[in-house]
PDB file of C-alpha atoms in Angstrom:
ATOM      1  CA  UNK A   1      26.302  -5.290 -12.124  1.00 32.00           C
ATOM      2  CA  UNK A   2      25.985  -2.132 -13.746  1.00 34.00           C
ATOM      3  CA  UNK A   3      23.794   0.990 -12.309  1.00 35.00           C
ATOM      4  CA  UNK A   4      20.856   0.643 -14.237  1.00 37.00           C
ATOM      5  CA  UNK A   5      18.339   2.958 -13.398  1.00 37.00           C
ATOM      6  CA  UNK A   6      16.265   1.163 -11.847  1.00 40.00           C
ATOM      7  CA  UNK A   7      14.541   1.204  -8.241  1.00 43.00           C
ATOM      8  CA  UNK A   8      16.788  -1.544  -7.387  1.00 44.00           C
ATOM      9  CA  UNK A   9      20.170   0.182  -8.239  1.00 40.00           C
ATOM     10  CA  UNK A  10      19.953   2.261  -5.123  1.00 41.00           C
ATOM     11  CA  UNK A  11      21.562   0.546  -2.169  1.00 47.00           C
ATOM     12  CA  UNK A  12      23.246   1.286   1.418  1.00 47.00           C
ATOM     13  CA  UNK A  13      26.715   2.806   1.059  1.00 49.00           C
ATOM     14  CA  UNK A  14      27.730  -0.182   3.366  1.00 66.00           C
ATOM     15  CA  UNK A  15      27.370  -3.350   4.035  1.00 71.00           C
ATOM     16  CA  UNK A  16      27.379  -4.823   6.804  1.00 78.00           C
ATOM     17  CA  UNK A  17      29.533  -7.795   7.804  1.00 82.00           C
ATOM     18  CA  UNK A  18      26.602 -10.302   9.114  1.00 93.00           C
ATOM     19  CA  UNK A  19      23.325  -7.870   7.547  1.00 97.00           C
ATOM     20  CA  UNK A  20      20.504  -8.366   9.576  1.00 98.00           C
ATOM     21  CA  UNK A  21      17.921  -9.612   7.154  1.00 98.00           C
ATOM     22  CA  UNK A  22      14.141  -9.557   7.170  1.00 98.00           C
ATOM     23  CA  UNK A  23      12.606 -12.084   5.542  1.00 98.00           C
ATOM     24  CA  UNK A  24       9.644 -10.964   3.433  1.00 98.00           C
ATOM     25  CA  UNK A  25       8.139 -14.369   3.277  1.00 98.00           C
ATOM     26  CA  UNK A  26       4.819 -13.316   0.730  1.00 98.00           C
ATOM     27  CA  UNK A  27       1.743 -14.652   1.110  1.00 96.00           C
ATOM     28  CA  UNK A  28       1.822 -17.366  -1.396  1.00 95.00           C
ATOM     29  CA  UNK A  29       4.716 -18.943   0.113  1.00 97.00           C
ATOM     30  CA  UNK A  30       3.191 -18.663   3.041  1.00 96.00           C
ATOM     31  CA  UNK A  31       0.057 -20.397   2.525  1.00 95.00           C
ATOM     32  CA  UNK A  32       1.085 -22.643  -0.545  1.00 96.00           C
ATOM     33  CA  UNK A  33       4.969 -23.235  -0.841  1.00 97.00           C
ATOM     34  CA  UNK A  34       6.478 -23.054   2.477  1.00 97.00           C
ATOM     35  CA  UNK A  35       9.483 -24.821   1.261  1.00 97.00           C
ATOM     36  CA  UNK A  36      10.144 -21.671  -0.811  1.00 98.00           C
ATOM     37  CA  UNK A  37      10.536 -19.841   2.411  1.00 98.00           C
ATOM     38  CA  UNK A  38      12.781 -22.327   4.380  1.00 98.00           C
ATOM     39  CA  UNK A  39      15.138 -22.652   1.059  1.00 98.00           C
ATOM     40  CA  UNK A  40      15.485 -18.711   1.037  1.00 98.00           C
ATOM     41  CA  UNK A  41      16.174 -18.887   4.797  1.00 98.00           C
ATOM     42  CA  UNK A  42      19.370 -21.496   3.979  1.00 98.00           C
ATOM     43  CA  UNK A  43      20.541 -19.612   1.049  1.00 98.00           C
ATOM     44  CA  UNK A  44      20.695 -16.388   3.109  1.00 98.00           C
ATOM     45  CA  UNK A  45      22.223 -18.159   6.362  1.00 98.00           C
ATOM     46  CA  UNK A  46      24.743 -19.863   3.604  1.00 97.00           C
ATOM     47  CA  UNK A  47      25.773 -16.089   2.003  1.00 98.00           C
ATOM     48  CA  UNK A  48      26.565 -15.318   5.775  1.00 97.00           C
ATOM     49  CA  UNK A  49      23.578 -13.057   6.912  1.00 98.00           C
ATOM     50  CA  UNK A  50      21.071 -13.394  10.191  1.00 98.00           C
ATOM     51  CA  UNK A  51      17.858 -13.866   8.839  1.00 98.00           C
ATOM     52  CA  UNK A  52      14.770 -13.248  11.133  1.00 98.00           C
ATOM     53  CA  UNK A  53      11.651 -13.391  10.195  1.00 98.00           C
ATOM     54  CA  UNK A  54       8.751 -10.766  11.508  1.00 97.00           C
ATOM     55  CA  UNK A  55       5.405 -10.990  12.105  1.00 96.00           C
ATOM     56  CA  UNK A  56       3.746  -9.631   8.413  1.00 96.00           C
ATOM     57  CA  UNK A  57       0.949  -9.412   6.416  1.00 93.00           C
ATOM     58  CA  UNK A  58       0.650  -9.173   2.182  1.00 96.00           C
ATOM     59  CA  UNK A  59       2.705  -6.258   0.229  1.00 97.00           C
ATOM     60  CA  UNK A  60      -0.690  -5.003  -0.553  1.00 96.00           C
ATOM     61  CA  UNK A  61      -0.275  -5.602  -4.510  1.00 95.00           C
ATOM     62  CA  UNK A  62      -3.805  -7.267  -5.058  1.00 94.00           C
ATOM     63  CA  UNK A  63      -5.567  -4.615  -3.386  1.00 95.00           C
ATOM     64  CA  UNK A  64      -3.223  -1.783  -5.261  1.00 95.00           C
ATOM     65  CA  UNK A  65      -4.416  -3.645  -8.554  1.00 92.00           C
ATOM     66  CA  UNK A  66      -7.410  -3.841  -7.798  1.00 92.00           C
ATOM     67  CA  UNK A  67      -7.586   0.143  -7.125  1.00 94.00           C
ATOM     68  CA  UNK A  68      -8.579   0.094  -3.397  1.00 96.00           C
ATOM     69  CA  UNK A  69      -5.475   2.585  -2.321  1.00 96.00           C
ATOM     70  CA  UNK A  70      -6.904   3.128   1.388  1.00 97.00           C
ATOM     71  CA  UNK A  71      -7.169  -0.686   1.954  1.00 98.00           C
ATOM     72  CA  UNK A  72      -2.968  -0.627   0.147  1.00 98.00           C
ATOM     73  CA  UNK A  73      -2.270   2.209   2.430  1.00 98.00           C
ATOM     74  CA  UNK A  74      -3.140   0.499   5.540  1.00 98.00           C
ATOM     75  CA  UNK A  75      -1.297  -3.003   4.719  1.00 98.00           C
ATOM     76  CA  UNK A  76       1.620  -0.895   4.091  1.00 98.00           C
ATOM     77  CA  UNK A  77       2.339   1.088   6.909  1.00 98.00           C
ATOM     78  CA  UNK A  78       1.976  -2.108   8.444  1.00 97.00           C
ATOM     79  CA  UNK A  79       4.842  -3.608   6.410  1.00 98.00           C
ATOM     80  CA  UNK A  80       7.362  -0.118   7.139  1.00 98.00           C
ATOM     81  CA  UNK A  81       6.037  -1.066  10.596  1.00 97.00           C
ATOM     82  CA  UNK A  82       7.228  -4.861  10.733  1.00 98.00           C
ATOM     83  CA  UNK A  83      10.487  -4.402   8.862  1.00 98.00           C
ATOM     84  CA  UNK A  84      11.527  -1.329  10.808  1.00 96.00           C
ATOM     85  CA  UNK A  85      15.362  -1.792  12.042  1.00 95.00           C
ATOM     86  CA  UNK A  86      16.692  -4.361   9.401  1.00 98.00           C
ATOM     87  CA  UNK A  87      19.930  -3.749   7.160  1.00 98.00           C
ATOM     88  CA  UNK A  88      18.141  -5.337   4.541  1.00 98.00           C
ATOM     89  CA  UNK A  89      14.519  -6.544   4.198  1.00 98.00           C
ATOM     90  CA  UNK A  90      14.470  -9.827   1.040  1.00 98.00           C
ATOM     91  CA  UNK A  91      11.611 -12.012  -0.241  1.00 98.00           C
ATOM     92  CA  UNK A  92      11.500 -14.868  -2.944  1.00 98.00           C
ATOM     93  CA  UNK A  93       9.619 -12.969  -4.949  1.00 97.00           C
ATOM     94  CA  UNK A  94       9.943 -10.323  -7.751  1.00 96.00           C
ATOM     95  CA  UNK A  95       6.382  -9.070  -8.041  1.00 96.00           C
ATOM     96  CA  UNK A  96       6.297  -8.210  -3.817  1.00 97.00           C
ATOM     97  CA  UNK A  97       9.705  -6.787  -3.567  1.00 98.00           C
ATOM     98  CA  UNK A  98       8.490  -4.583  -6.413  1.00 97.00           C
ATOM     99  CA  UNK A  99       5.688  -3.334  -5.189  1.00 97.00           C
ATOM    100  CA  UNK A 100       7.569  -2.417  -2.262  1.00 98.00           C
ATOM    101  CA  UNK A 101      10.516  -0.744  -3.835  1.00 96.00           C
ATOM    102  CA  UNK A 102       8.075   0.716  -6.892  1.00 95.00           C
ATOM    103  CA  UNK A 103       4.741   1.761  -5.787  1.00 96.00           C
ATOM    104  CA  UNK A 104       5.074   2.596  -2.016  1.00 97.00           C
ATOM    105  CA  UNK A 105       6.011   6.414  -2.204  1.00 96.00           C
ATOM    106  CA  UNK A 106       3.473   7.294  -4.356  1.00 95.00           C
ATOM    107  CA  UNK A 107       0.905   5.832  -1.295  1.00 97.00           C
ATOM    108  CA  UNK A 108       2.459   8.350   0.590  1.00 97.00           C
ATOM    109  CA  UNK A 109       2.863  11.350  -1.197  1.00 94.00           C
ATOM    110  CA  UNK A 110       0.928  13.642   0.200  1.00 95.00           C
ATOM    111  CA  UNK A 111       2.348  12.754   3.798  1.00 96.00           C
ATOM    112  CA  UNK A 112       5.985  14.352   3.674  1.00 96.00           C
ATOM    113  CA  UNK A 113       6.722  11.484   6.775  1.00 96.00           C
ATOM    114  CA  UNK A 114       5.275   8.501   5.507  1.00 97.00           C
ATOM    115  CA  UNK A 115       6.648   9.229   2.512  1.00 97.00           C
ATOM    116  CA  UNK A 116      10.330   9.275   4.307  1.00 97.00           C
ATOM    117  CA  UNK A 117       8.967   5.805   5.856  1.00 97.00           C
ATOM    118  CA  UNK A 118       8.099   4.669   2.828  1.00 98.00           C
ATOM    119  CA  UNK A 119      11.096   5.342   0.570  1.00 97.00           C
ATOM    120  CA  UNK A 120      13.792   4.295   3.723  1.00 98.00           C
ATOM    121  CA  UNK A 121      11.860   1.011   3.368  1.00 98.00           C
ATOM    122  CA  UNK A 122      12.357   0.739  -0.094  1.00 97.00           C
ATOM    123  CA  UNK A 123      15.707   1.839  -0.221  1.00 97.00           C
ATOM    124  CA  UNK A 124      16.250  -1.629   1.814  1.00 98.00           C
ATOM    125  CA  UNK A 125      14.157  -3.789   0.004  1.00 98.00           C
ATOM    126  CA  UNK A 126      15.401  -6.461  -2.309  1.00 98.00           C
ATOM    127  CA  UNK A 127      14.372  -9.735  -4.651  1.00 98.00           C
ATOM    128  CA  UNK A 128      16.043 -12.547  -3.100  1.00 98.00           C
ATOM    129  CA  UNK A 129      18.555 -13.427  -6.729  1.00 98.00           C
ATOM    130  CA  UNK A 130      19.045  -9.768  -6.979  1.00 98.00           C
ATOM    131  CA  UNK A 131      20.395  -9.417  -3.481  1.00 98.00           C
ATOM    132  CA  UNK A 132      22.308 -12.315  -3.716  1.00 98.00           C
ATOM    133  CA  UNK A 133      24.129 -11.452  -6.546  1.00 98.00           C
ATOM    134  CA  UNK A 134      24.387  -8.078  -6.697  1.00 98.00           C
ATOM    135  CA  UNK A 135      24.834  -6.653  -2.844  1.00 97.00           C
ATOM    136  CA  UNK A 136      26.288  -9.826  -1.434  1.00 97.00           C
ATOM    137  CA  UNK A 137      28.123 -11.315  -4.575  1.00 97.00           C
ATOM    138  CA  UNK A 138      27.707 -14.785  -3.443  1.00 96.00           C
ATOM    139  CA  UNK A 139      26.856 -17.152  -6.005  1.00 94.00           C
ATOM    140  CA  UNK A 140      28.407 -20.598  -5.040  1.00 91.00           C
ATOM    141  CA  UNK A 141      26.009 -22.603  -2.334  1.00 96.00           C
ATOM    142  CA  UNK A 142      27.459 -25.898  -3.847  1.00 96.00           C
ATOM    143  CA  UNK A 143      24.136 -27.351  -4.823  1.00 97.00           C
ATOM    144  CA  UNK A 144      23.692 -29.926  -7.560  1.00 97.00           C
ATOM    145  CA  UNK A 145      20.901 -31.003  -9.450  1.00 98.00           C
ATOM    146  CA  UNK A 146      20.720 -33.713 -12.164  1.00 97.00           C
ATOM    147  CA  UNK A 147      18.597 -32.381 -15.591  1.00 97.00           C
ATOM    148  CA  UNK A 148      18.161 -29.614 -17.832  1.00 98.00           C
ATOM    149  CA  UNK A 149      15.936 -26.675 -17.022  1.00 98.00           C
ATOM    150  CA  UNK A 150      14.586 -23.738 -18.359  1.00 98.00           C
ATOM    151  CA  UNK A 151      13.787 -20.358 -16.835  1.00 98.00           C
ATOM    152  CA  UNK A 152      10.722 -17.886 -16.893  1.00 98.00           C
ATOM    153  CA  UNK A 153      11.632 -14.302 -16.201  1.00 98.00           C
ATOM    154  CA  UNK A 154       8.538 -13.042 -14.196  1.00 96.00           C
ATOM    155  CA  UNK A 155       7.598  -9.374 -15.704  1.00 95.00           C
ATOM    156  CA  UNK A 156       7.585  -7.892 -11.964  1.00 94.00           C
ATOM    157  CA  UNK A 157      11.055  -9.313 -11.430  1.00 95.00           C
ATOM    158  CA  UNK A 158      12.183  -8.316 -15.257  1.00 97.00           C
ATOM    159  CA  UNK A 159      10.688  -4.952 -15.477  1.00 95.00           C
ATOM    160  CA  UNK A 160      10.718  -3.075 -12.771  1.00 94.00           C
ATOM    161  CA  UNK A 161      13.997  -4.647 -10.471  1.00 96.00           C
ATOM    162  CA  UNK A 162      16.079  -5.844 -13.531  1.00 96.00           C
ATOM    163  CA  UNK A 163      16.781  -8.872 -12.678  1.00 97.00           C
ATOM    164  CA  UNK A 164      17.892 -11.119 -15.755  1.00 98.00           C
ATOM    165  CA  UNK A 165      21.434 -11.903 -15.508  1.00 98.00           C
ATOM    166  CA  UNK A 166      21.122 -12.633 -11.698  1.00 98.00           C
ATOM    167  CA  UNK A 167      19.485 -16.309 -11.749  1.00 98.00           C
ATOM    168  CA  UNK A 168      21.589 -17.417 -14.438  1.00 98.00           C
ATOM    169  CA  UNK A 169      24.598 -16.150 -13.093  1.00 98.00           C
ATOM    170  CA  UNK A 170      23.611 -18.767  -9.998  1.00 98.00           C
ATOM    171  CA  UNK A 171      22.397 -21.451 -12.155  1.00 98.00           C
ATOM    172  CA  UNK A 172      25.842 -21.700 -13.545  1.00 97.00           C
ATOM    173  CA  UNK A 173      27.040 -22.445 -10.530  1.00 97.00           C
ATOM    174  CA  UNK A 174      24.968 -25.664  -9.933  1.00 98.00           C
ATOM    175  CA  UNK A 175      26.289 -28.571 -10.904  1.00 98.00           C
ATOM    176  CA  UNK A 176      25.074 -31.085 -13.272  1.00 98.00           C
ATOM    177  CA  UNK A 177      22.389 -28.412 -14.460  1.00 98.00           C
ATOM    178  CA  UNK A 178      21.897 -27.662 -17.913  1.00 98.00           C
ATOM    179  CA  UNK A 179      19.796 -24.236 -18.574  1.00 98.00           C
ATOM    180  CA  UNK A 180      18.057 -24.243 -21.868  1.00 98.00           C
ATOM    181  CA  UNK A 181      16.466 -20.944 -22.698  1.00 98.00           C
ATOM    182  CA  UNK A 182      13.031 -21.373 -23.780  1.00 98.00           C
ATOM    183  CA  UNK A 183      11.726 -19.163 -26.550  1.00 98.00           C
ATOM    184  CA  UNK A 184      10.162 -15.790 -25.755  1.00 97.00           C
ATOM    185  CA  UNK A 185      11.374 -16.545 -22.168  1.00 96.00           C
ATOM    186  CA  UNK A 186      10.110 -13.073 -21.460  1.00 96.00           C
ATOM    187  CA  UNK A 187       6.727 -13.006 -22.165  1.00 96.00           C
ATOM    188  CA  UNK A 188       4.494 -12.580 -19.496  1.00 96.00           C
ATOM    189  CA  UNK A 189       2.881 -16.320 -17.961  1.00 96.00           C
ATOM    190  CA  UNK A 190      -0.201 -14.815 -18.044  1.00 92.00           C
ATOM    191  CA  UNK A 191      -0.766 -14.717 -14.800  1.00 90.00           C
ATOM    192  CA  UNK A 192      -0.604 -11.229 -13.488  1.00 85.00           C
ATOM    193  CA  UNK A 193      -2.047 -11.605  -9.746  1.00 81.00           C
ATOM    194  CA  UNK A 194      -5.699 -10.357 -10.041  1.00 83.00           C
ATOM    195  CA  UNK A 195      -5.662  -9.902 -13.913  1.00 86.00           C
ATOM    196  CA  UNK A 196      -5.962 -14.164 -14.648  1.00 83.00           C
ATOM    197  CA  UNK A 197      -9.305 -13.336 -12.053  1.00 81.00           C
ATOM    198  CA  UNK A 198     -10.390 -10.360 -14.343  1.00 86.00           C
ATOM    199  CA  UNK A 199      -9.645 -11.830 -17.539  1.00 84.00           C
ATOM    200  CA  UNK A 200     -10.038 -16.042 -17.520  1.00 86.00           C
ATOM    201  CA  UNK A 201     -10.320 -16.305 -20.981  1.00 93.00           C
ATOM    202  CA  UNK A 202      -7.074 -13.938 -22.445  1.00 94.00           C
ATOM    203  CA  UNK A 203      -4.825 -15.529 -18.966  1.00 91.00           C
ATOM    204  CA  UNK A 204      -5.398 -18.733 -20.423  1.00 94.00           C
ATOM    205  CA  UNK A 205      -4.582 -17.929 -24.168  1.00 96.00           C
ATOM    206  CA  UNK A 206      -1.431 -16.649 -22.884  1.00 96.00           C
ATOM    207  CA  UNK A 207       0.021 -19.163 -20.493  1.00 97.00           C
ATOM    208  CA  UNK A 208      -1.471 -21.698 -23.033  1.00 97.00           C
ATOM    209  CA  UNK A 209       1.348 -19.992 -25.271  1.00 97.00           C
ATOM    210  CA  UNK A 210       3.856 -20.012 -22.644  1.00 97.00           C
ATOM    211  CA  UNK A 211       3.360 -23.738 -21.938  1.00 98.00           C
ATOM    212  CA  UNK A 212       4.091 -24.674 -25.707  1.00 98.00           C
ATOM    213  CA  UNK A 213       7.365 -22.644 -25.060  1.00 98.00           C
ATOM    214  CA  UNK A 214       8.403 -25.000 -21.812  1.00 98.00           C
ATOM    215  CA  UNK A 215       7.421 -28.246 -23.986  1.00 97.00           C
ATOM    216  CA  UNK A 216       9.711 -27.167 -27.411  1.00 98.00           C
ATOM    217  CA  UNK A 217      12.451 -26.282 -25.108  1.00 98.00           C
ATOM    218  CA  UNK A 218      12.893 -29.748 -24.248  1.00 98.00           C
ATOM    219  CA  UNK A 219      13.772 -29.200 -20.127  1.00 98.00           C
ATOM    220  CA  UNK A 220      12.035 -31.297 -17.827  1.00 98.00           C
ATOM    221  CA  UNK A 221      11.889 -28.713 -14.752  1.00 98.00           C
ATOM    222  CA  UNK A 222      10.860 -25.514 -15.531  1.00 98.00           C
ATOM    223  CA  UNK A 223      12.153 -22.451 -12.609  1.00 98.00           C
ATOM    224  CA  UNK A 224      11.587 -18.975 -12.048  1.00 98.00           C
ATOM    225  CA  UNK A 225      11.158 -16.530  -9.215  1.00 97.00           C
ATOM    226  CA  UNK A 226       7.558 -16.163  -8.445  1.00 97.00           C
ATOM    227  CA  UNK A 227       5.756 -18.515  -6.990  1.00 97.00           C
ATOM    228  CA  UNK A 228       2.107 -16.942  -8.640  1.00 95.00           C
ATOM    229  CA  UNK A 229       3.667 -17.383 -11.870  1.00 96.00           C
ATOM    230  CA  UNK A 230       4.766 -21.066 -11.270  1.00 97.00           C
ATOM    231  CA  UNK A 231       1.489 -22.319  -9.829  1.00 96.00           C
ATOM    232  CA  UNK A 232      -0.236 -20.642 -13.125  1.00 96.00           C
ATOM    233  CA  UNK A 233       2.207 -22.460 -15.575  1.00 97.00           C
ATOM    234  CA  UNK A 234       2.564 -25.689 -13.221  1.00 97.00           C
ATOM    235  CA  UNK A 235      -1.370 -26.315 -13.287  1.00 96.00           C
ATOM    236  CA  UNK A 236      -1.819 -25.081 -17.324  1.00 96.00           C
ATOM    237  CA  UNK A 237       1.419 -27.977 -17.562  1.00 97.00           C
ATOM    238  CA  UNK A 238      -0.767 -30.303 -15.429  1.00 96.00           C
ATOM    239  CA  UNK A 239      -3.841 -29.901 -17.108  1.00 95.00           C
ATOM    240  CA  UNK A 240      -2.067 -30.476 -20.332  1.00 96.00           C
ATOM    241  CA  UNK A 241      -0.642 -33.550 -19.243  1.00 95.00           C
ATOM    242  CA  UNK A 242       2.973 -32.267 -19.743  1.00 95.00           C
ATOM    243  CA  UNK A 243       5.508 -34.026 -17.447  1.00 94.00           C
ATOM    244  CA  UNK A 244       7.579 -31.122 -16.709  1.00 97.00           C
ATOM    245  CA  UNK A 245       8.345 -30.196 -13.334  1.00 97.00           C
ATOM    246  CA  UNK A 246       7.855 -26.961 -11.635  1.00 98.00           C
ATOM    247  CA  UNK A 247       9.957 -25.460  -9.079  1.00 98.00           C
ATOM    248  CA  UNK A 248      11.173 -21.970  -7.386  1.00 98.00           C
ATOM    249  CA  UNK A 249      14.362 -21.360  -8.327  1.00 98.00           C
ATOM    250  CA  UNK A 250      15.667 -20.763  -4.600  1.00 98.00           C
ATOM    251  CA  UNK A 251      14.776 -24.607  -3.945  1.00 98.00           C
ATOM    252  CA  UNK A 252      16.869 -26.045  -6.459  1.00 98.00           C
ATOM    253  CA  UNK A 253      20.091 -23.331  -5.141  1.00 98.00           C
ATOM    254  CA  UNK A 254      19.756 -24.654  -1.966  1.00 98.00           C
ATOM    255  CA  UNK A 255      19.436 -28.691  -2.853  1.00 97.00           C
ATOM    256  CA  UNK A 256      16.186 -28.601  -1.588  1.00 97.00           C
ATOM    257  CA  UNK A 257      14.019 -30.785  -4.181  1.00 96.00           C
ATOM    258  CA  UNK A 258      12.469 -33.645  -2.146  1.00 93.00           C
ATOM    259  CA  UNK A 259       9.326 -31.472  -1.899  1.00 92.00           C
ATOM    260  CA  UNK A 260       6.875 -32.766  -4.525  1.00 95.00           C
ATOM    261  CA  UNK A 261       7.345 -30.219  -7.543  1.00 97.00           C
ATOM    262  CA  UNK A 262       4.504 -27.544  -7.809  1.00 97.00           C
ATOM    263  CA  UNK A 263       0.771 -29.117  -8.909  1.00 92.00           C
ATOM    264  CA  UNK A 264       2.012 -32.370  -8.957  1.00 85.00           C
ATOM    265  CA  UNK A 265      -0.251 -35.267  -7.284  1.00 66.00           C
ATOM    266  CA  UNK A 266       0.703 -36.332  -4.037  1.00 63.00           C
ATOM    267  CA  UNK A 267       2.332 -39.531  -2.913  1.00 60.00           C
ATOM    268  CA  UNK A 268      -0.262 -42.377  -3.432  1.00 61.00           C
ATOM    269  CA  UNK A 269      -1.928 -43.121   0.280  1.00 56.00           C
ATOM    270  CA  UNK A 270      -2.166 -39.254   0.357  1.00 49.00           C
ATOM    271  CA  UNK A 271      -4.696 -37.527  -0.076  1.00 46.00           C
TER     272      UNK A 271
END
């Protein structure tokens, strides 16, 4: 891909053979969609890297959004901390790897070090599709998947890494999937982290719009690469009584789809 301008364009001047990858895991994954996790683990294993993954806290986004900057300060030096050492440092989601890569030099900037810290941290830091595709350039895991889907390009994700191109590029790849582009496929879910908290009333007339957009495209699974955006379309889809399912992206690359899909009910017998 083309040098673009933005924060993600910057990279190593080389790669290593096996990169030593840290695994940003997030903390929605974490608590809520583990599965998200273990399928970026395989599809980083697969592309031929060692992935560890250390001890870690949250990016620090909700409390940057919020405006509490000593609270964002502290979570991140405990992040440049953590992922200290690592050729690269990934996570499954757009909106943590760019607050990372976007917001944490300006935490720092009156602290010439940190600053350093902060920016050599960044400098490493990647969306999991980005770094796929555009520092590894591995885009065949062999995974199939039966259905058409459509795609939701997160704003995080969109806006401030670029990434667009990268998660169809892999969905091509897939066989038996059929991508069918939604309308307005870039308009924000509505979700926003601590904004649908904020503002109930305009989240909801937004992914309300969004959801109509899933529906007329048809697709019965809808992806994309944040898990805060899927959980806020998957229950608006629920609550609607739409039967489309909702999945991460990096589960359906690496065949892992035997995890119920996102707000669906579980199994009867349980719970």
């Amino acid at each position: 891909m083309a040098e673009t301008g933005t924060p993600n364009a910057a990279r190593p001047a080389e790669r290593p053979s096996r990169p030593r990858v840290g695994l940003f895991v997030t903390c929605l994954v974490d608590l809520m969609r583990p599965s998200i996790g273990f399928a970026a683990v395989k599809l980083l294993e697969q592309a031929g890297c060692i992935v560890e993954v250390p001890e870690q806290t949250c990016c620090g986004q909700p409390a940057y959004n919020s405006g509490d900057r000593e609270t964002t300060r502290a979570i991140a030096l405990r992040t440049i901390a953590a992922f200290e050492g690592y050729d690269y440092v990934v996570a499954p989601s757009g909106s943590c790897a760019g607050m990372i890569r976007a917001h944490y030099h300006e935490l720092f900037a009156d602290d010439p070090n940190l600053a350093r810290r902060a920016d050599e941290l960044s400098s490493r830091t990647y969306e999991l599709l980005n770094f796929l595709v555009d520092v590894l350039n591995f885009d065949d895991f062999g995974a199939e998947f039966d259905g058409e889907v459509t795609y939701h390009d997160s704003c995080s994700g969109l806006r401030e890494l670029g990434i667009k191109a990268q998660p169809r590029r892999l969905l091509a790849g897939v066989k038996g999937l059929k991508l069918v582009e939604m309308a307005e496929n870039e308009v924000c879910c509505g979700f926003g982290g601590t904004f649908a908290v904020k503002y109930g009333e305009i989240s909801n007339s937004i992914v309300e719009k969004k959801t109509a957009n899933v529906s007329a495209s048809g697709a019965g699974t809808l992806l994309a690469g944040d898990l805060g955006c899927l959980m806020n379309m998957a229950g608006k889809l629920s609550r609607e009584g739409k039967p489309v399912q909702v999945r991460h992206i990096a589960e359906v690359l690496a065949g892992m789809t035997d995890t119920p899909p996102i707000a669906a009910a579980p199994p009867k017998g349980r719970g």
